mmCIF file of C-alpha atoms in Angstrom:
data_model
loop_
_atom_site.group_PDB
_atom_site.id
_atom_site.type_symbol
_atom_site.label_atom_id
_atom_site.label_comp_id
_atom_site.label_asym_id
_atom_site.label_seq_id
_atom_site.Cartn_x
_atom_site.Cartn_y
_atom_site.Cartn_z
ATOM 1 C CA UNK H 1344 104.890 66.906 160.609
ATOM 2 C CA UNK H 1345 105.904 67.217 164.276
ATOM 3 C CA UNK H 1346 102.583 65.637 165.264
ATOM 4 C CA UNK H 1347 103.475 62.452 163.408
ATOM 5 C CA UNK H 1348 105.246 59.799 165.498
ATOM 6 C CA UNK H 1349 108.732 58.838 164.422
ATOM 7 C CA UNK H 1350 109.888 55.234 164.434
ATOM 8 C CA UNK H 1351 113.611 54.908 165.173
ATOM 9 C CA UNK H 1352 114.964 51.428 164.467
ATOM 10 C CA UNK H 1353 118.195 50.886 166.396
ATOM 11 C CA UNK H 1354 117.468 53.521 169.042
ATOM 12 C CA UNK H 1355 119.632 51.790 171.642
ATOM 13 C CA UNK H 1356 122.836 52.409 169.660
ATOM 14 C CA UNK H 1357 124.949 55.559 169.957
ATOM 15 C CA UNK H 1358 123.596 57.287 166.855
ATOM 16 C CA UNK H 1359 120.017 56.057 167.200
ATOM 17 C CA UNK H 1360 119.944 57.139 170.827
ATOM 18 C CA UNK H 1361 121.116 60.650 169.938
ATOM 19 C CA UNK H 1362 118.558 60.917 167.130
ATOM 20 C CA UNK H 1363 115.823 59.966 169.580
ATOM 21 C CA UNK H 1364 117.025 62.566 172.090
ATOM 22 C CA UNK H 1365 117.024 65.287 169.409
ATOM 23 C CA UNK H 1366 113.518 64.374 168.310
ATOM 24 C CA UNK H 1367 112.220 64.181 171.885
ATOM 25 C CA UNK H 1368 113.595 67.678 172.502
ATOM 26 C CA UNK H 1369 111.457 68.871 169.578
ATOM 27 C CA UNK H 1370 108.372 67.312 171.103
ATOM 28 C CA UNK H 1371 108.065 64.429 168.641
ATOM 29 C CA UNK H 1372 106.225 61.338 169.788
ATOM 30 C CA UNK H 1373 108.561 58.386 169.434
ATOM 31 C CA UNK H 1374 108.339 54.667 168.778
ATOM 32 C CA UNK H 1375 111.817 53.429 169.667
ATOM 33 C CA UNK H 1376 113.051 49.974 168.765
ATOM 34 C CA UNK H 1377 115.892 47.956 170.202
ATOM 35 C CA UNK H 1378 117.118 44.654 168.858
ATOM 36 C CA UNK H 1379 116.365 41.292 170.360
ATOM 37 C CA UNK H 1380 119.930 41.267 171.757
ATOM 38 C CA UNK H 1381 119.847 44.740 173.355
ATOM 39 C CA UNK H 1382 117.592 46.716 175.660
ATOM 40 C CA UNK H 1383 116.096 50.198 175.694
ATOM 41 C CA UNK H 1384 118.384 53.145 176.419
ATOM 42 C CA UNK H 1385 118.401 54.369 180.018
ATOM 43 C CA UNK H 1386 118.810 57.922 178.675
ATOM 44 C CA UNK H 1387 115.360 57.758 177.066
ATOM 45 C CA UNK H 1388 112.843 56.239 179.479
ATOM 46 C CA UNK H 1389 109.309 55.450 178.310
ATOM 47 C CA UNK H 1390 106.990 58.414 178.736
ATOM 48 C CA UNK H 1391 103.355 57.386 178.558
ATOM 49 C CA UNK H 1392 101.814 58.222 175.208
ATOM 50 C CA UNK H 1393 104.841 60.179 173.931
ATOM 51 C CA UNK H 1394 107.713 57.682 174.030
ATOM 52 C CA UNK H 1395 107.308 53.916 173.767
ATOM 53 C CA UNK H 1396 109.919 51.190 173.402
ATOM 54 C CA UNK H 1397 109.505 48.034 171.324
ATOM 55 C CA UNK H 1398 111.708 45.061 170.545
ATOM 56 C CA UNK H 1399 112.024 43.386 167.150
ATOM 57 C CA UNK H 1400 114.345 41.293 165.025
ATOM 58 C CA UNK H 1401 114.564 43.317 161.788
ATOM 59 C CA UNK H 1402 115.477 40.137 159.902
ATOM 60 C CA UNK H 1403 112.042 38.705 160.745
ATOM 61 C CA UNK H 1404 109.687 39.993 158.047
ATOM 62 C CA UNK H 1405 106.514 38.970 159.887
ATOM 63 C CA UNK H 1406 107.789 40.460 163.129
ATOM 64 C CA UNK H 1407 108.457 43.817 161.456
ATOM 65 C CA UNK H 1408 105.024 43.826 159.802
ATOM 66 C CA UNK H 1409 103.367 43.178 163.155
ATOM 67 C CA UNK H 1410 105.493 45.872 164.799
ATOM 68 C CA UNK H 1411 104.295 48.511 162.325
ATOM 69 C CA UNK H 1412 100.664 47.465 162.866
ATOM 70 C CA UNK H 1413 101.144 47.741 166.624
ATOM 71 C CA UNK H 1414 102.726 51.198 166.360
ATOM 72 C CA UNK H 1415 99.958 52.448 164.068
ATOM 73 C CA UNK H 1416 97.417 51.161 166.586
ATOM 74 C CA UNK H 1417 99.250 52.660 169.582
ATOM 75 C CA UNK H 1418 99.756 56.106 168.035
ATOM 76 C CA UNK H 1419 96.755 56.254 165.722
ATOM 77 C CA UNK H 1420 98.785 57.130 162.608
ATOM 78 C CA UNK H 1421 101.676 55.690 160.578
ATOM 79 C CA UNK H 1422 105.155 56.838 161.657
ATOM 80 C CA UNK H 1423 108.037 58.448 159.863
ATOM 81 C CA UNK H 1424 110.955 56.015 159.716
ATOM 82 C CA UNK H 1425 114.598 56.297 160.717
ATOM 83 C CA UNK H 1426 116.549 53.102 160.097
ATOM 84 C CA UNK H 1427 119.877 52.970 161.902
ATOM 85 C CA UNK H 1428 120.100 49.304 162.862
ATOM 86 C CA UNK H 1429 123.330 47.769 161.689
ATOM 87 C CA UNK H 1430 126.205 45.399 162.380
ATOM 88 C CA UNK H 1431 129.801 45.240 161.155
ATOM 89 C CA UNK H 1432 131.732 41.997 160.754
ATOM 90 C CA UNK H 1433 134.986 42.894 159.029
ATOM 91 C CA UNK H 1434 137.174 40.281 157.415
ATOM 92 C CA UNK H 1435 139.391 39.571 154.431
ATOM 93 C CA UNK H 1436 137.482 38.419 151.350
ATOM 94 C CA UNK H 1437 138.689 34.770 151.368
ATOM 95 C CA UNK H 1438 137.708 34.465 155.036
ATOM 96 C CA UNK H 1439 134.133 35.767 154.838
ATOM 97 C CA UNK H 1440 131.779 32.919 155.658
ATOM 98 C CA UNK H 1441 128.299 32.541 154.192
ATOM 99 C CA UNK H 1442 126.887 33.122 157.666
ATOM 100 C CA UNK H 1443 128.791 36.386 158.112
ATOM 101 C CA UNK H 1444 127.769 37.664 154.683
ATOM 102 C CA UNK H 1445 124.112 36.815 155.231
ATOM 103 C CA UNK H 1446 123.944 38.312 158.724
ATOM 104 C CA UNK H 1447 125.450 41.646 157.619
ATOM 105 C CA UNK H 1448 123.267 41.916 154.510
ATOM 106 C CA UNK H 1449 120.147 40.828 156.404
ATOM 107 C CA UNK H 1450 120.565 43.313 159.261
ATOM 108 C CA UNK H 1451 121.848 46.333 157.341
ATOM 109 C CA UNK H 1452 119.911 46.059 154.079
ATOM 110 C CA UNK H 1453 117.102 43.498 154.187
ATOM 111 C CA UNK H 1454 115.937 44.798 157.554
ATOM 112 C CA UNK H 1455 115.617 48.289 156.068
ATOM 113 C CA UNK H 1456 113.552 46.832 153.226
ATOM 114 C CA UNK H 1457 111.277 45.031 155.680
ATOM 115 C CA UNK H 1458 110.615 48.294 157.543
ATOM 116 C CA UNK H 1459 110.006 50.381 154.427
ATOM 117 C CA UNK H 1460 107.673 47.833 152.899
ATOM 118 C CA UNK H 1461 105.701 47.564 156.142
ATOM 119 C CA UNK H 1462 105.167 51.316 156.525
ATOM 120 C CA UNK H 1463 104.942 52.415 152.871
ATOM 121 C CA UNK H 1464 101.279 51.645 152.180
ATOM 122 C CA UNK H 1465 100.008 53.607 155.189
ATOM 123 C CA UNK H 1466 102.230 56.598 154.373
ATOM 124 C CA UNK H 1467 100.938 56.525 150.795
ATOM 125 C CA UNK H 1468 97.368 56.643 152.100
ATOM 126 C CA UNK H 1469 97.959 59.663 154.348
ATOM 127 C CA UNK H 1470 99.886 61.380 151.541
ATOM 128 C CA UNK H 1471 103.186 62.333 153.190
ATOM 129 C CA UNK H 1472 106.039 60.937 155.221
ATOM 130 C CA UNK H 1473 109.763 60.889 155.834
ATOM 131 C CA UNK H 1474 112.208 58.005 155.546
ATOM 132 C CA UNK H 1475 115.853 58.379 156.573
ATOM 133 C CA UNK H 1476 118.452 55.623 156.380
ATOM 134 C CA UNK H 1477 121.738 55.761 158.270
ATOM 135 C CA UNK H 1478 124.343 54.674 155.742
ATOM 136 C CA UNK H 1479 128.131 54.762 155.810
ATOM 137 C CA UNK H 1480 131.082 56.185 153.891
ATOM 138 C CA UNK H 1481 131.985 52.531 153.351
ATOM 139 C CA UNK H 1482 129.498 52.575 150.474
ATOM 140 C CA UNK H 1483 131.751 55.137 148.753
ATOM 141 C CA UNK H 1484 135.244 54.397 150.066
ATOM 142 C CA UNK H 1485 136.937 51.105 149.314
ATOM 143 C CA UNK H 1486 137.730 50.080 152.882
ATOM 144 C CA UNK H 1487 139.645 46.773 153.071
ATOM 145 C CA UNK H 1488 137.850 44.135 155.090
ATOM 146 C CA UNK H 1489 134.402 45.659 154.681
ATOM 147 C CA UNK H 1490 133.078 43.854 151.614
ATOM 148 C CA UNK H 1491 129.801 42.750 153.205
ATOM 149 C CA UNK H 1492 129.218 46.040 155.038
ATOM 150 C CA UNK H 1493 130.018 48.132 151.947
ATOM 151 C CA UNK H 1494 127.717 45.998 149.798
ATOM 152 C CA UNK H 1495 124.862 46.445 152.285
ATOM 153 C CA UNK H 1496 125.293 50.205 152.602
ATOM 154 C CA UNK H 1497 125.737 50.615 148.837
ATOM 155 C CA UNK H 1498 122.512 48.701 148.333
ATOM 156 C CA UNK H 1499 120.834 50.991 150.842
ATOM 157 C CA UNK H 1500 121.814 54.054 148.789
ATOM 158 C CA UNK H 1501 120.383 52.511 145.622
ATOM 159 C CA UNK H 1502 117.231 51.481 147.447
ATOM 160 C CA UNK H 1503 116.828 55.048 148.717
ATOM 161 C CA UNK H 1504 116.798 56.468 145.185
ATOM 162 C CA UNK H 1505 114.132 54.000 144.040
ATOM 163 C CA UNK H 1506 111.983 54.760 147.088
ATOM 164 C CA UNK H 1507 112.311 58.506 146.471
ATOM 165 C CA UNK H 1508 111.186 58.147 142.859
ATOM 166 C CA UNK H 1509 108.440 55.595 143.448
ATOM 167 C CA UNK H 1510 106.898 57.217 146.520
ATOM 168 C CA UNK H 1511 107.588 60.858 145.756
ATOM 169 C CA UNK H 1512 104.180 61.443 144.170
ATOM 170 C CA UNK H 1513 102.645 60.506 147.526
ATOM 171 C CA UNK H 1514 104.597 63.238 149.295
ATOM 172 C CA UNK H 1515 107.097 60.799 150.824
ATOM 173 C CA UNK H 1516 110.802 61.675 150.949
ATOM 174 C CA UNK H 1517 113.690 59.253 151.407
ATOM 175 C CA UNK H 1518 117.328 60.141 152.102
ATOM 176 C CA UNK H 1519 120.525 58.548 153.389
ATOM 177 C CA UNK H 1520 122.685 60.209 156.038
ATOM 178 C CA UNK H 1521 126.136 58.697 155.659
ATOM 179 C CA UNK H 1522 128.487 59.030 158.651
ATOM 180 C CA UNK H 1523 132.240 58.706 158.577
ATOM 181 C CA UNK H 1524 134.266 58.116 161.734
ATOM 182 C CA UNK H 1525 131.886 58.887 164.610
ATOM 183 C CA UNK H 1526 132.787 58.673 168.304
ATOM 184 C CA UNK H 1527 131.047 55.569 169.580
ATOM 185 C CA UNK H 1528 131.469 52.447 171.679
ATOM 186 C CA UNK H 1529 132.810 50.672 168.587
ATOM 187 C CA UNK H 1530 135.463 53.358 168.013
ATOM 188 C CA UNK H 1531 136.497 53.268 171.676
ATOM 189 C CA UNK H 1532 137.177 49.531 171.307
ATOM 190 C CA UNK H 1533 139.264 50.040 168.144
ATOM 191 C CA UNK H 1534 143.067 49.568 168.417
ATOM 192 C CA UNK H 1535 145.041 52.826 168.433
ATOM 193 C CA UNK H 1536 146.833 52.235 165.078
ATOM 194 C CA UNK H 1537 143.460 51.889 163.355
ATOM 195 C CA UNK H 1538 142.177 55.047 165.051
ATOM 196 C CA UNK H 1539 145.248 56.944 163.875
ATOM 197 C CA UNK H 1540 144.633 55.788 160.297
ATOM 198 C CA UNK H 1541 141.006 56.920 160.494
ATOM 199 C CA UNK H 1542 142.004 60.373 161.711
ATOM 200 C CA UNK H 1543 144.696 60.666 159.047
ATOM 201 C CA UNK H 1544 142.042 59.981 156.398
ATOM 202 C CA UNK H 1545 139.676 62.585 157.852
ATOM 203 C CA UNK H 1546 140.580 66.142 156.739
ATOM 204 C CA UNK H 1547 139.106 67.686 159.903
ATOM 205 C CA UNK H 1548 141.423 65.384 161.919
ATOM 206 C CA UNK H 1549 138.794 64.569 164.507
ATOM 207 C CA UNK H 1550 135.975 62.149 165.043
ATOM 208 C CA UNK H 1551 132.438 63.324 164.561
ATOM 209 C CA UNK H 1552 129.912 63.034 167.357
ATOM 210 C CA UNK H 1553 126.538 61.258 167.251
ATOM 211 C CA UNK H 1554 124.908 64.667 167.620
ATOM 212 C CA UNK H 1555 126.422 65.696 164.252
ATOM 213 C CA UNK H 1556 124.429 62.920 162.603
ATOM 214 C CA UNK H 1557 121.320 63.474 164.704
ATOM 215 C CA UNK H 1558 121.122 67.159 163.802
ATOM 216 C CA UNK H 1559 120.989 66.405 160.082
ATOM 217 C CA UNK H 1560 118.459 63.599 160.522
ATOM 218 C CA UNK H 1561 116.234 65.916 162.557
ATOM 219 C CA UNK H 1562 116.447 68.522 159.791
ATOM 220 C CA UNK H 1563 115.451 66.023 157.101
ATOM 221 C CA UNK H 1564 112.485 64.871 159.191
ATOM 222 C CA UNK H 1565 111.243 68.422 159.671
ATOM 223 C CA UNK H 1566 109.414 70.914 157.504
ATOM 224 C CA UNK H 1567 112.638 72.507 156.239
ATOM 225 C CA UNK H 1568 113.640 69.172 154.684
ATOM 226 C CA UNK H 1569 110.425 68.703 152.731
ATOM 227 C CA UNK H 1570 112.005 69.227 149.267
ATOM 228 C CA UNK H 1571 115.104 67.051 149.784
ATOM 229 C CA UNK H 1572 114.758 63.475 148.587
ATOM 230 C CA UNK H 1573 116.786 60.728 146.955
ATOM 231 C CA UNK H 1574 120.017 62.144 148.373
ATOM 232 C CA UNK H 1575 123.055 60.696 150.121
ATOM 233 C CA UNK H 1576 124.470 63.295 152.498
ATOM 234 C CA UNK H 1577 127.911 62.645 154.005
ATOM 235 C CA UNK H 1578 128.705 63.536 157.617
ATOM 236 C CA UNK H 1579 132.338 62.463 157.489
ATOM 237 C CA UNK H 1580 134.678 65.353 158.260
ATOM 238 C CA UNK H 1581 135.683 65.440 154.592
ATOM 239 C CA UNK H 1582 136.703 61.781 154.350
ATOM 240 C CA UNK H 1583 134.985 61.192 151.003
ATOM 241 C CA UNK H 1584 136.590 64.340 149.572
ATOM 242 C CA UNK H 1585 139.966 62.571 149.521
#
């Protein structure tokens, strides 16, 4: 499995970047994707045949299909998939615009569908593969203001179970890693009262680190994770235990 390239969608974000670093340390060849509005991470420079950066709008179905074809051509084999692209646009229910709803659902859920559909056929042909989605505790916890985000991440969990059942006979696994409060640029920009509420609702009373998520993703992509599929695994400091 370590010879297969791994496609990380959203590799320029905090969690995606850490996942890529973990995988690079294991010697995995990487196809790393940043959004049309971001750039590649300076911590992970391109490295010839081993690490390549690509740009794509995950909401563009044709663009994603072409991206997968390009990666298969560049690396000579279909990649495992880690989908951690996502946006959050919180707001009270009466104030959520159609545009906000569509953009959150499109990026967090429809984009994941585009990527899975584009890579599924090739993985079925080779007879094995790994798919990991980065979800959120918002799919489980009723967080005020996160209707669109929770709907997208809840849909991702349901989609994961269908993928696991439908593609399991081809040796393909699919799981969701669901973070809670993780130290990130978004958290650092959060007002202190909100941070205090997050910590109060986390039994371990501390934020997780991107490496906590990356370690589990790396495990699921490796040989030791070969018999785990259709699961949602929380990395939340006990938040969903409350």
